Short mmCIF file of C-alpha atoms and ligand atoms in Angstrom, two decimals:
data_model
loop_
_atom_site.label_atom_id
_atom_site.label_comp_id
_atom_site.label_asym_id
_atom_site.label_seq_id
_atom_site.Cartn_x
_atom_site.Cartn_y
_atom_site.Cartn_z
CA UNK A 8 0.95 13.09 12.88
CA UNK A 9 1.12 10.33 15.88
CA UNK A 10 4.26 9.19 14.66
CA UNK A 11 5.72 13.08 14.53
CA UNK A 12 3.83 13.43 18.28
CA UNK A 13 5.77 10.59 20.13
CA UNK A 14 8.86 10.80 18.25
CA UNK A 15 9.14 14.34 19.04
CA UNK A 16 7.96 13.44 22.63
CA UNK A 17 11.10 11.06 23.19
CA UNK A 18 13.32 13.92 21.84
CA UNK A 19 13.79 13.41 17.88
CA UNK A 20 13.53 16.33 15.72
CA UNK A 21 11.11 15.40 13.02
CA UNK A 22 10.20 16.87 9.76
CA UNK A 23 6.95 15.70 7.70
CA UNK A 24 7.05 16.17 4.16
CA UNK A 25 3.21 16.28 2.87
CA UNK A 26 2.12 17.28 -0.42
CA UNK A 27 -1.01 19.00 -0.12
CA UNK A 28 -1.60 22.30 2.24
CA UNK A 29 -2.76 20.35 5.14
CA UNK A 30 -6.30 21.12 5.24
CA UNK A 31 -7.80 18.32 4.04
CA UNK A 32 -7.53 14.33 3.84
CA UNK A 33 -8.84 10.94 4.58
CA UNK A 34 -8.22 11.89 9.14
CA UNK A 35 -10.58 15.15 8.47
CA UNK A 36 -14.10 14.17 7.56
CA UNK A 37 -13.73 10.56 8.83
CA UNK A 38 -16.74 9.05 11.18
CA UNK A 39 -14.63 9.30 14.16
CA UNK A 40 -15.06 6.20 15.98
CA UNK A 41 -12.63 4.62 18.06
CA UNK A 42 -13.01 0.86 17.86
CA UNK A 43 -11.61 -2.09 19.86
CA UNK A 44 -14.64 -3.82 19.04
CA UNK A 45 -13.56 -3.87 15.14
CA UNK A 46 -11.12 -7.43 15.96
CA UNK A 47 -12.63 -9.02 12.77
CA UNK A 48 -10.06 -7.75 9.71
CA UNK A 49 -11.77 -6.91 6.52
CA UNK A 50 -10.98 -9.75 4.72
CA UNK A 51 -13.28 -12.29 5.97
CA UNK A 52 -15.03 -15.36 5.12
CA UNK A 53 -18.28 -13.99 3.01
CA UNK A 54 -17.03 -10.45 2.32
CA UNK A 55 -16.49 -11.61 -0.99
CA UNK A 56 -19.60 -12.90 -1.90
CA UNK A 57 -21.26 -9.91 -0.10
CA UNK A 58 -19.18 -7.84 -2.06
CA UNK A 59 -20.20 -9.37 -5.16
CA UNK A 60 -24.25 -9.16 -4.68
CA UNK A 61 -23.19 -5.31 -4.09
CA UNK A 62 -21.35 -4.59 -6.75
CA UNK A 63 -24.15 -4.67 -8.96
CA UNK A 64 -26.18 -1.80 -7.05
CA UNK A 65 -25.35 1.70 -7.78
CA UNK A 66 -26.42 3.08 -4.44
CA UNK A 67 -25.05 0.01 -2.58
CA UNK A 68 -21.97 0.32 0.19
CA UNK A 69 -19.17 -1.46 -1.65
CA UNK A 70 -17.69 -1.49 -5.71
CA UNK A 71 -15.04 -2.43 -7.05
CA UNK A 72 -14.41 -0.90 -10.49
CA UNK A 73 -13.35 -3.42 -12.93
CA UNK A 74 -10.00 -2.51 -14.28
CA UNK A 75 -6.98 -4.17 -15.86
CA UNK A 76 -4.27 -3.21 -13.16
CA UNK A 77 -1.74 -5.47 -12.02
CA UNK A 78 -1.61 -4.31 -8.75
CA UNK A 79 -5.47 -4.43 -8.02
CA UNK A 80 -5.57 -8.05 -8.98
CA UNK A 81 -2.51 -8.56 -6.61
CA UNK A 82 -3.67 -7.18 -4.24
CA UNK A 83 -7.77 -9.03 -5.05
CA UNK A 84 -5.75 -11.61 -4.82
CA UNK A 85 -4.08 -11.59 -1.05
CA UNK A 86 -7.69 -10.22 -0.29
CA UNK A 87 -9.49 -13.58 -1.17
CA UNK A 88 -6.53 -15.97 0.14
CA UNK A 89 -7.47 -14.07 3.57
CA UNK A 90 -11.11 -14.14 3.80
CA UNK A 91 -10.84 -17.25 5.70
CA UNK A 92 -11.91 -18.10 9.19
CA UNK A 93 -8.12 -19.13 10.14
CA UNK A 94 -7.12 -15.39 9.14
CA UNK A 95 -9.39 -13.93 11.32
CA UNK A 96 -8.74 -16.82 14.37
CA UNK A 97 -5.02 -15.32 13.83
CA UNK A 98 -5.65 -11.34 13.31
CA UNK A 99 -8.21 -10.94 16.00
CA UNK A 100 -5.84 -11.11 19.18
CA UNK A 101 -3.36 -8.72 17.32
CA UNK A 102 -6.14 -6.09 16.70
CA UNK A 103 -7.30 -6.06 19.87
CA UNK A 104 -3.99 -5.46 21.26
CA UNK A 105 -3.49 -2.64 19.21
CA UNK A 106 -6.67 -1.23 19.69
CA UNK A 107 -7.06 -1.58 23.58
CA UNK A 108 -3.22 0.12 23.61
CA UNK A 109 -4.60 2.56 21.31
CA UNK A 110 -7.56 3.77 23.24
CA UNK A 111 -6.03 3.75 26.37
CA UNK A 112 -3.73 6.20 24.49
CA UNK A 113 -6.36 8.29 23.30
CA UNK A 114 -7.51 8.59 27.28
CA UNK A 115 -3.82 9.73 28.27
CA UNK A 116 -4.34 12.49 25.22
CA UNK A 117 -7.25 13.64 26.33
CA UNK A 118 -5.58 14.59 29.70
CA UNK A 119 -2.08 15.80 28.17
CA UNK A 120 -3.11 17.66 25.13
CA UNK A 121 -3.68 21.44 26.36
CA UNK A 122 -6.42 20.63 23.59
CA UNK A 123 -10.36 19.45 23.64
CA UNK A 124 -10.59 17.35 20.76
CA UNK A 125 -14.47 16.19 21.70
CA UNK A 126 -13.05 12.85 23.09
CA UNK A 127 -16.28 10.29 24.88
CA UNK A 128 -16.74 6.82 25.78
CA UNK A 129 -20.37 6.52 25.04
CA UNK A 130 -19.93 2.72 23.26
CA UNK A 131 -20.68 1.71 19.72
CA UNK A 132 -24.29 0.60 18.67
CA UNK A 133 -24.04 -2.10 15.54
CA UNK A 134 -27.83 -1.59 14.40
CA UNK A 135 -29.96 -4.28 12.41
CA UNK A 136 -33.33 -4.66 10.96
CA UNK A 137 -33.15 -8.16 9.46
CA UNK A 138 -32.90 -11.34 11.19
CA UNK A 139 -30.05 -12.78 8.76
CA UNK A 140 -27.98 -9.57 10.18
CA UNK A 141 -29.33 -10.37 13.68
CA UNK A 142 -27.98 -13.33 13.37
CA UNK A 143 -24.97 -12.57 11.93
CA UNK A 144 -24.41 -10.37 14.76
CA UNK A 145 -25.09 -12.23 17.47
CA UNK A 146 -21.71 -14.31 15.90
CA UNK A 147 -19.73 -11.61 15.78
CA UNK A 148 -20.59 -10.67 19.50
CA UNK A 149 -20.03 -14.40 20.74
CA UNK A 150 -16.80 -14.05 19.38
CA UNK A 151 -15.95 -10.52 20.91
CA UNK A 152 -16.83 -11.58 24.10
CA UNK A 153 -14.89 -14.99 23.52
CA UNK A 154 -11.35 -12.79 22.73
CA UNK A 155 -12.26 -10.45 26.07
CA UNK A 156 -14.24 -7.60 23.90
CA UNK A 157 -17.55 -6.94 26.03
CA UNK A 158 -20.30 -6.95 23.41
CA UNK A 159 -24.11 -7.41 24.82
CA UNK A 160 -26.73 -8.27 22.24
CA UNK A 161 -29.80 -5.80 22.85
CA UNK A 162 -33.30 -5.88 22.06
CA UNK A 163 -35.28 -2.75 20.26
CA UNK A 164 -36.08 -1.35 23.50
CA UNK A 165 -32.84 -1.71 25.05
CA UNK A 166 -31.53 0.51 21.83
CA UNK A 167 -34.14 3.20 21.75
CA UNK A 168 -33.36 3.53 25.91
CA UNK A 169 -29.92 4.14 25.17
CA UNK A 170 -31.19 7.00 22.21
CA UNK A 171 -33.65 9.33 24.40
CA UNK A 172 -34.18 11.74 21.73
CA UNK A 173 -34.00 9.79 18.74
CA UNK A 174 -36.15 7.33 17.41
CA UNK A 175 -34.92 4.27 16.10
CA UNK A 176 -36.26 1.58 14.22
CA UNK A 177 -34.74 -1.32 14.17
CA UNK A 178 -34.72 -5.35 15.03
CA UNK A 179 -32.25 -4.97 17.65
CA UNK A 180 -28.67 -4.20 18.28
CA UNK A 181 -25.15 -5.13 19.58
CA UNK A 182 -24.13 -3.02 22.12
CA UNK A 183 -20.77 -2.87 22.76
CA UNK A 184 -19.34 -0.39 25.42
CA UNK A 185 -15.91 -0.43 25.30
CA UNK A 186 -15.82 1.80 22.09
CA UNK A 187 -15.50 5.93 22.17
CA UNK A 188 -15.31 8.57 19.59
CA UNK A 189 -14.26 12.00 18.92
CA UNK A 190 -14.00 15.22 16.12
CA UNK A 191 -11.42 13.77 13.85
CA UNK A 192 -11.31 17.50 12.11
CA UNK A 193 -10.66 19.14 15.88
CA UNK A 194 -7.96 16.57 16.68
CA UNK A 195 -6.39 16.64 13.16
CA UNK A 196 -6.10 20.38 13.07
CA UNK A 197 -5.05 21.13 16.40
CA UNK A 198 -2.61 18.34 16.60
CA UNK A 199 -1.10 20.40 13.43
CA UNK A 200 -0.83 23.40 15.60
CA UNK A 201 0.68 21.70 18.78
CA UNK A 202 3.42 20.13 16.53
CA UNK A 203 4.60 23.14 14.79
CA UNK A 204 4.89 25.14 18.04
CA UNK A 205 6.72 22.15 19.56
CA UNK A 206 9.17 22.94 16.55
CA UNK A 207 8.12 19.60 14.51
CA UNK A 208 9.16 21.11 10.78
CA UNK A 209 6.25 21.23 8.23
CA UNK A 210 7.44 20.70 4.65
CA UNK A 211 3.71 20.97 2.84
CA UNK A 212 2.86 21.09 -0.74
CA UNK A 213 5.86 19.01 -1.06
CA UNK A 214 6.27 15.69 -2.97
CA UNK A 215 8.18 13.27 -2.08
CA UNK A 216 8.80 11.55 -5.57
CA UNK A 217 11.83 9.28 -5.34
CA UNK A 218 14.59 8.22 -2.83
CA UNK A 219 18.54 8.24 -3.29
CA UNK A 220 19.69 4.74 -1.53
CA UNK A 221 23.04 3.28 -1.48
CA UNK A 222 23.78 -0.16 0.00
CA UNK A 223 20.20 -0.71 1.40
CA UNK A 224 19.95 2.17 2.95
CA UNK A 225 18.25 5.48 2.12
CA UNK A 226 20.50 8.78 1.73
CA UNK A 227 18.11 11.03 0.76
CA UNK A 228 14.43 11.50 -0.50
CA UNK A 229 13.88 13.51 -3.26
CA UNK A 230 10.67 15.89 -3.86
CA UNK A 231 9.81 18.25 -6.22
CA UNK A 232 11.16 21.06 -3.78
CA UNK A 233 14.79 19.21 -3.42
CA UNK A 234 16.69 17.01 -1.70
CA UNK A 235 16.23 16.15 2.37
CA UNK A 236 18.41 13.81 4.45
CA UNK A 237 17.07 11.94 7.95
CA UNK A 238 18.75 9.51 9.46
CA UNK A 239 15.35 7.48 9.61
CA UNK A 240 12.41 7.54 7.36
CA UNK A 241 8.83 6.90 8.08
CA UNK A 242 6.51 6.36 4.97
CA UNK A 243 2.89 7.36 6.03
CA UNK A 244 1.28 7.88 3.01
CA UNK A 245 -1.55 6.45 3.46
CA UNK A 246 -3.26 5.14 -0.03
CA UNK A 247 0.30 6.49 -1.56
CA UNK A 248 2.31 4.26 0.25
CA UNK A 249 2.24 1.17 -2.28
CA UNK A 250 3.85 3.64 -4.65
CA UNK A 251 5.81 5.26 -2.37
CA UNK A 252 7.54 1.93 -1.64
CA UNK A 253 7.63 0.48 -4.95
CA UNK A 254 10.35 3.25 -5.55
CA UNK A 255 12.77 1.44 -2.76
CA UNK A 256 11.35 -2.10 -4.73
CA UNK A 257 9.51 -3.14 -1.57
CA UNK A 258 5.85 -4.63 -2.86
CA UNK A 259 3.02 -3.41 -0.06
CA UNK A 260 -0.18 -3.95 -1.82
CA UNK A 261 -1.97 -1.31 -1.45
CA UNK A 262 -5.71 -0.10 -2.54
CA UNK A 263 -7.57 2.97 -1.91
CA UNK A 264 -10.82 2.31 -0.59
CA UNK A 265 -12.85 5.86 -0.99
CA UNK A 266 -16.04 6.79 1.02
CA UNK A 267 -17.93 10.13 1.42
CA UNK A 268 -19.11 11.45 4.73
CA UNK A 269 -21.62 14.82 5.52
CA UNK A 270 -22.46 16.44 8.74
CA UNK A 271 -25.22 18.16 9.60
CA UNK A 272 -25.26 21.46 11.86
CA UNK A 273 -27.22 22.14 14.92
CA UNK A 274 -29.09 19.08 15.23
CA UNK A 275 -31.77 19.77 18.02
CA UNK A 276 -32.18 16.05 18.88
CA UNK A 277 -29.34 14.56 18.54
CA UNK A 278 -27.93 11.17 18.47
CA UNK A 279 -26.16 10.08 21.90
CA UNK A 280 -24.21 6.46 20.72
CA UNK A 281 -21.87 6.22 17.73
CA UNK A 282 -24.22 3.50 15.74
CA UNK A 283 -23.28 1.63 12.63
CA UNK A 284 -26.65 0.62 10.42
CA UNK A 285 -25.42 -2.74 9.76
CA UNK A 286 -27.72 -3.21 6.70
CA UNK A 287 -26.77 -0.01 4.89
CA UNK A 288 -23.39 -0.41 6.41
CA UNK A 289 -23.34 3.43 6.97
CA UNK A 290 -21.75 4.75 10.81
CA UNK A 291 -23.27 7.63 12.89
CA UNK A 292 -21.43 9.53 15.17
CA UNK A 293 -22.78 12.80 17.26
CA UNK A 294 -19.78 15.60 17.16
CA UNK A 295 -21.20 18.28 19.66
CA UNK A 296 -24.66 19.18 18.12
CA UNK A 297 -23.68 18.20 14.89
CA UNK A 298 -24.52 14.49 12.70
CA UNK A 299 -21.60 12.76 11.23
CA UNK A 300 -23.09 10.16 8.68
CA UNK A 301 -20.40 8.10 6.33
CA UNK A 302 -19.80 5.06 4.32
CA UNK A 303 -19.22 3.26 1.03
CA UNK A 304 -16.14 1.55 0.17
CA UNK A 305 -15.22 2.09 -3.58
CA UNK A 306 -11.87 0.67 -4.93
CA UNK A 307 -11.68 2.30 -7.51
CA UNK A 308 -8.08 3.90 -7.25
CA UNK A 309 -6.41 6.82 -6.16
CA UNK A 310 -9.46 9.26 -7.70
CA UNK A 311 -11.66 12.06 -6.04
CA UNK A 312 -14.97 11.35 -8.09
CA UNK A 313 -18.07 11.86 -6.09
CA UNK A 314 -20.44 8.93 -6.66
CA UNK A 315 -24.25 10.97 -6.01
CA UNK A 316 -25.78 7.94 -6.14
CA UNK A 317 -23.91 6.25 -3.70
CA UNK A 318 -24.37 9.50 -1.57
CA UNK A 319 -28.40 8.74 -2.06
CA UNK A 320 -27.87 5.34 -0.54
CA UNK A 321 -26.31 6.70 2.16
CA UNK A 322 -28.86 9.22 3.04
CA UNK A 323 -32.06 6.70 2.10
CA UNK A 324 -30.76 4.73 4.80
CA UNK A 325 -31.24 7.58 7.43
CA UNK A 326 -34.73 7.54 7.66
CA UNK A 327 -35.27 3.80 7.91
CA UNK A 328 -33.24 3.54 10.94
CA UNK A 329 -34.32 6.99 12.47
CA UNK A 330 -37.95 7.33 11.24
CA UNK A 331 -38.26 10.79 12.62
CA UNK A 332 -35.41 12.25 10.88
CA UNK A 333 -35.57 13.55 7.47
CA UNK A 334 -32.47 14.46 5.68
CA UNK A 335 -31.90 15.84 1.94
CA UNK A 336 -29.80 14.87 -0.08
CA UNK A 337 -26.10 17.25 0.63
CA UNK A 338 -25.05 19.56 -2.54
CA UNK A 339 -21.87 18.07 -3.58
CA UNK A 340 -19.83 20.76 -2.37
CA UNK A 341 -20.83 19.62 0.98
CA UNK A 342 -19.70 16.15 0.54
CA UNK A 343 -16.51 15.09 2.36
CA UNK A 344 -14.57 12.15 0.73
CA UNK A 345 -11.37 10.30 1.67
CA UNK A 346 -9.03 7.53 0.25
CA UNK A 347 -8.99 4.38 3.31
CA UNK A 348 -5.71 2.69 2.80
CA UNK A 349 -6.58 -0.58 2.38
CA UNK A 350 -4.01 -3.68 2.89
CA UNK A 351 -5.53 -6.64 1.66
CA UNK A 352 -5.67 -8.62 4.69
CA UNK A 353 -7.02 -5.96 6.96
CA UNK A 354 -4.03 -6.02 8.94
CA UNK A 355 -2.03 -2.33 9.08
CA UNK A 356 1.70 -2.78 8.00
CA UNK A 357 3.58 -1.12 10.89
CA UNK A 358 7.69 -2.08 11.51
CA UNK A 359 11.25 -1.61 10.19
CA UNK A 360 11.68 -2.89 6.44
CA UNK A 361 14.05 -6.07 6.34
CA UNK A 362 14.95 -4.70 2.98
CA UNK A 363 16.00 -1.05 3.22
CA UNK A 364 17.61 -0.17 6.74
CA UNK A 365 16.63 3.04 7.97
CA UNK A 366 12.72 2.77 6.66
CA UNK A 367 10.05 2.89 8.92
CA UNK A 368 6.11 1.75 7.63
CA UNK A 369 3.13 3.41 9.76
CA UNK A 370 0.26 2.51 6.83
CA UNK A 371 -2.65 0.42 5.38
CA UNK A 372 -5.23 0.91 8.48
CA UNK A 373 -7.61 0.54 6.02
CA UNK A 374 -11.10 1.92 8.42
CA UNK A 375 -9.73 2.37 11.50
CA UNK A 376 -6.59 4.78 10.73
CA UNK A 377 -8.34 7.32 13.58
CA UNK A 378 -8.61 4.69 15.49
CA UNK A 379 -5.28 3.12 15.74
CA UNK A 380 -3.27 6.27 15.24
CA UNK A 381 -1.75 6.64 18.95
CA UNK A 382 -0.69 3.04 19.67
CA UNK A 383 0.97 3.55 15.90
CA UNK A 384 2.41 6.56 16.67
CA UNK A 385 3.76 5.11 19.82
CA UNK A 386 4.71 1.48 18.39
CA UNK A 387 6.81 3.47 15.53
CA UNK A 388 8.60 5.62 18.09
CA UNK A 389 9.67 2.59 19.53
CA UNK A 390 11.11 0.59 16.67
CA UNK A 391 13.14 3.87 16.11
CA UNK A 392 14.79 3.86 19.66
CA UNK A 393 14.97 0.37 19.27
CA UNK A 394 13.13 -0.36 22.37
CA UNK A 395 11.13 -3.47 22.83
CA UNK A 396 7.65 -2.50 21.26
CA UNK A 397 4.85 -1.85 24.22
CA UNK A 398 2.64 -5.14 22.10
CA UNK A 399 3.78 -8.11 19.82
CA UNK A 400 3.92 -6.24 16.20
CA UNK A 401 4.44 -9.51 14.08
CA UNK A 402 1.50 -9.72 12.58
CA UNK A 403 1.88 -6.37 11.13
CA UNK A 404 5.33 -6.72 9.55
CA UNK A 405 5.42 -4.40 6.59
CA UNK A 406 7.00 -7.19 3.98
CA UNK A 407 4.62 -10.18 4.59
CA UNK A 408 3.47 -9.96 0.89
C1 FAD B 503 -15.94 7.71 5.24
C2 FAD B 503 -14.82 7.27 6.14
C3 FAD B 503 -15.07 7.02 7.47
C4 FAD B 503 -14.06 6.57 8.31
N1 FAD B 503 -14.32 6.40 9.64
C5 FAD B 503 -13.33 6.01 10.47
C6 FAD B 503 -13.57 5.85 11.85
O1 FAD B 503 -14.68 6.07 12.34
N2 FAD B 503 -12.54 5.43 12.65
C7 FAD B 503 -11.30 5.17 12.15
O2 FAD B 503 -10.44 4.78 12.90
N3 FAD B 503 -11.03 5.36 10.84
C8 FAD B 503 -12.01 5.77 10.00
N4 FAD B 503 -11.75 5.94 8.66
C9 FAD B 503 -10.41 5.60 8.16
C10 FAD B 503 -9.39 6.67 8.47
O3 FAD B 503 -9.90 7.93 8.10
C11 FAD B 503 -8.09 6.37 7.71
O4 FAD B 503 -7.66 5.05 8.03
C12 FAD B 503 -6.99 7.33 8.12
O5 FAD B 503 -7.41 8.66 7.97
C13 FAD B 503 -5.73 7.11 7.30
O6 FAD B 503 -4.75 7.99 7.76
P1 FAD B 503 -3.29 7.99 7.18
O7 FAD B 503 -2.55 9.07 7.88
O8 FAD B 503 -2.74 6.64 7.14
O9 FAD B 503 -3.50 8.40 5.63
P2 FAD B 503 -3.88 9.82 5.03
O10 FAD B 503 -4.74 10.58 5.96
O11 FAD B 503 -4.34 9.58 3.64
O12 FAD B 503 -2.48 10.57 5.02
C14 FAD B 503 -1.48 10.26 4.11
C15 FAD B 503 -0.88 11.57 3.63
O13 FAD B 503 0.24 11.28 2.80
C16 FAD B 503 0.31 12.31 1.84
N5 FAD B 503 1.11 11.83 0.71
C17 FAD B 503 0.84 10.79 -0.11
N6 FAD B 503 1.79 10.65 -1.04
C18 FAD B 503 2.70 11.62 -0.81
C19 FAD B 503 3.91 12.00 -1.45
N7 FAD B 503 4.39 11.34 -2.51
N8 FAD B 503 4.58 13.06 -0.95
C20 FAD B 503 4.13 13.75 0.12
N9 FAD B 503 2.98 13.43 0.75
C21 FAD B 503 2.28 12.39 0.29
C22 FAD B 503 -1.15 12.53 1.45
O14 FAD B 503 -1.34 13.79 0.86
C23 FAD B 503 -1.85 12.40 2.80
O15 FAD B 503 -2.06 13.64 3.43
C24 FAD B 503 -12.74 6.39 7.80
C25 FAD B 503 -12.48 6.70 6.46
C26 FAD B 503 -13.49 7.14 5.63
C27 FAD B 503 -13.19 7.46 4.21
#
């Protein structure tokens, strides 16, 4: 949708081929958060260790379902040659720049969309109750405020002053103040509306299931509805988009990282900060009077399960953080899920293939997709009118695996 927004902006006509109806997917029920404090890539020295010890809890954040797959022990493999402190010395000045560009972009739509899409800077609150996670923390904020990322590490006071009508219980907190958020489903949905009235075509319950290339270059992609030529292609498929491009024989590892979200209606006292309980690993983000709650990360493949016991650990967390608050578990029907897609080195993959000429990749943003969606849709706009890109986009060259 970004991509369609400033390509149509600088005078392309675009046409997006999806294949479901449009009225759901992993940019609906996400936790909303707009992060240019998230510099550290997923892949980082002790995820996998973490990630192990996790595993073997049913109600815990993160699993990985054991499976003999060639591609998910490709792509476990890029994932563990990156969880190393050079990786993240290297990624953390290109996902700043992307993220300060992107939320700066996010401010400009705010003022140019004829839209409200419940866009605030109130900060980001990283929560913790231990002191291994305390200390943990205070790392990670040394090293945001070391790359230019303000980040203030806040006792339990300083939190609950920031919360007036919710208590919190916790050790302490990072605060940092830079970050905003905003109603993914009111952007998502309106942004649909704005680009079909601004004559961007809509081609849904479409699938795009092969392409027709000759000498490098893509003539056509096929979909179960016919044939379509564009002089440039942009594959944006999300947790698709490894198979997507295995079709043109370009290898983007690729793994869908699924996690469940629920909202609850008229909360009286409400949260005021976005917070992340750091423990649980579960994010909280106020969207009018409503309570967004999500997390989990389960690589487990392109599937729509719903884990209920994952759910529970999700909703157990609540009232250890927020004391005051009782929640029930949702009814399923009430659970939101979506696929993240997850690159194995944290890293999006946005740029021009080397391989097929006229192919765009705007993918693989893994948990911060919302997040880095404008400066995408911008940075891809560019590469098309082969201007030079507004930041440095080498670390996210599509064909570095
Ligand atoms: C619980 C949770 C919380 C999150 N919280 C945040 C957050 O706070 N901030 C943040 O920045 N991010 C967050 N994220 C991540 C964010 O939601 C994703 O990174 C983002 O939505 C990915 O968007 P996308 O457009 O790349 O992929 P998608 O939204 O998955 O879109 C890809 C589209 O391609 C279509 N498609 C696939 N294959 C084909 C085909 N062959 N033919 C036609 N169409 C096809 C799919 O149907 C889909 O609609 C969260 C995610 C989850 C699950």
């Amino acid at each position: 949708m970004s991509s369609a927004y400033y390509l149509k902006k600088a005078g392309h006509q675009v046409t997006i081929i999806e294949q479901s109806d449009l009225t759901d997917g992993c940019s609906f029920g996400n936790a909303g958060m707009i992060v240019p404090s998230h510099i550290i890539p997923l892949s980082a020295p002790g995820m996998i260790s973490k990630g192990i010890r996790w595993m073997f809890n049913s109600t815990s954040p993160f699993y990985v379902k054991p499976r003999l797959s060639g591609e998910l022990i490709k792509w476990g493999y890029h994932f563990y040659k990156n969880s190393t402190k050079e990786h993240v010395a290297k990624s953390a000045p290109a996902l700043k720049e992307i993220s300060v560009l992107s939320k700066a972009m996010y401010q400009q739509l705010s003022k140019e969309l004829p839209f409200d899409f419940g866009y605030h800077e109130r900060g980001l609150l990283m929560l913790y109750q231990t002191k291994e996670t305390e200390l943990e923390e205070a790392e990670t904020a040394a090293f945001a405020n070391k790359h230019g990322v303000e980040a203030h590490v806040i006792s339990a006071s300083e939190v609950q002053a920031l919360e007036p009508d919710v208590k919190v219980n916790v050790r302490g907190g990072v605060y940092f103040p830079g970050d905003a958020h905003l109603t993914p489903q009111q952007l998502v949905n309106q942004l649909i509306g704005y680009l079909k009235e601004n004559s961007v075509a809509f081609q849904v319950n479409t699938t795009v299931t092969d392409f027709h290339c000759e000498s490098g270059t893509i003539k056509s992609v096929i979909t179960d509805k016919g044939e379509y030529s564009f002089d440039e292609v942009i594959i944006a498929t999300g947790s698709w988009s490894g198979i997507m491009t295995s079709k043109l024989g370009i290898s983007l590892p690729m793994q869908a990282g699924k996690g469940y979200s629920f909202t609850l209606q008229d909360v009286m006292k409400n949260v005021f900060v976005p917070s992340i309980f750091l423990e649980a690993r579960v994010a909280v983000t106020p969207m009018g009077n409503s309570l967004r709650f999500g997390g989990t990360m389960e690589i487990t493949g392109v599937n729509h399960s719903i884990s209920m016991n994952r759910v529970k650990g999700i909703v157990d967390s609540i009232p250890k953080y927020y004391p005051e608050m009782k929640v029930e578990v949702p009814q399923q029907n009430k659970i939101w899920h979506g696929l993240r897609p997850c690159s194995p080195d944290g890293l999006p993959y946005i740029g021009r293939s080397k391989k097929v000429t006229n192919l765009v990749l705007a993918t693989g943003h893994s948990m911060m997709g919302l997040s880095l969606g404008p400066a995408t849709g911008k940075l891809v706009s560019e590469v098309i009118n082969k201007e030079k890109t507004s930041i440095d986009i080498s670390a996210f060259v599509p064909e570095r695996f």
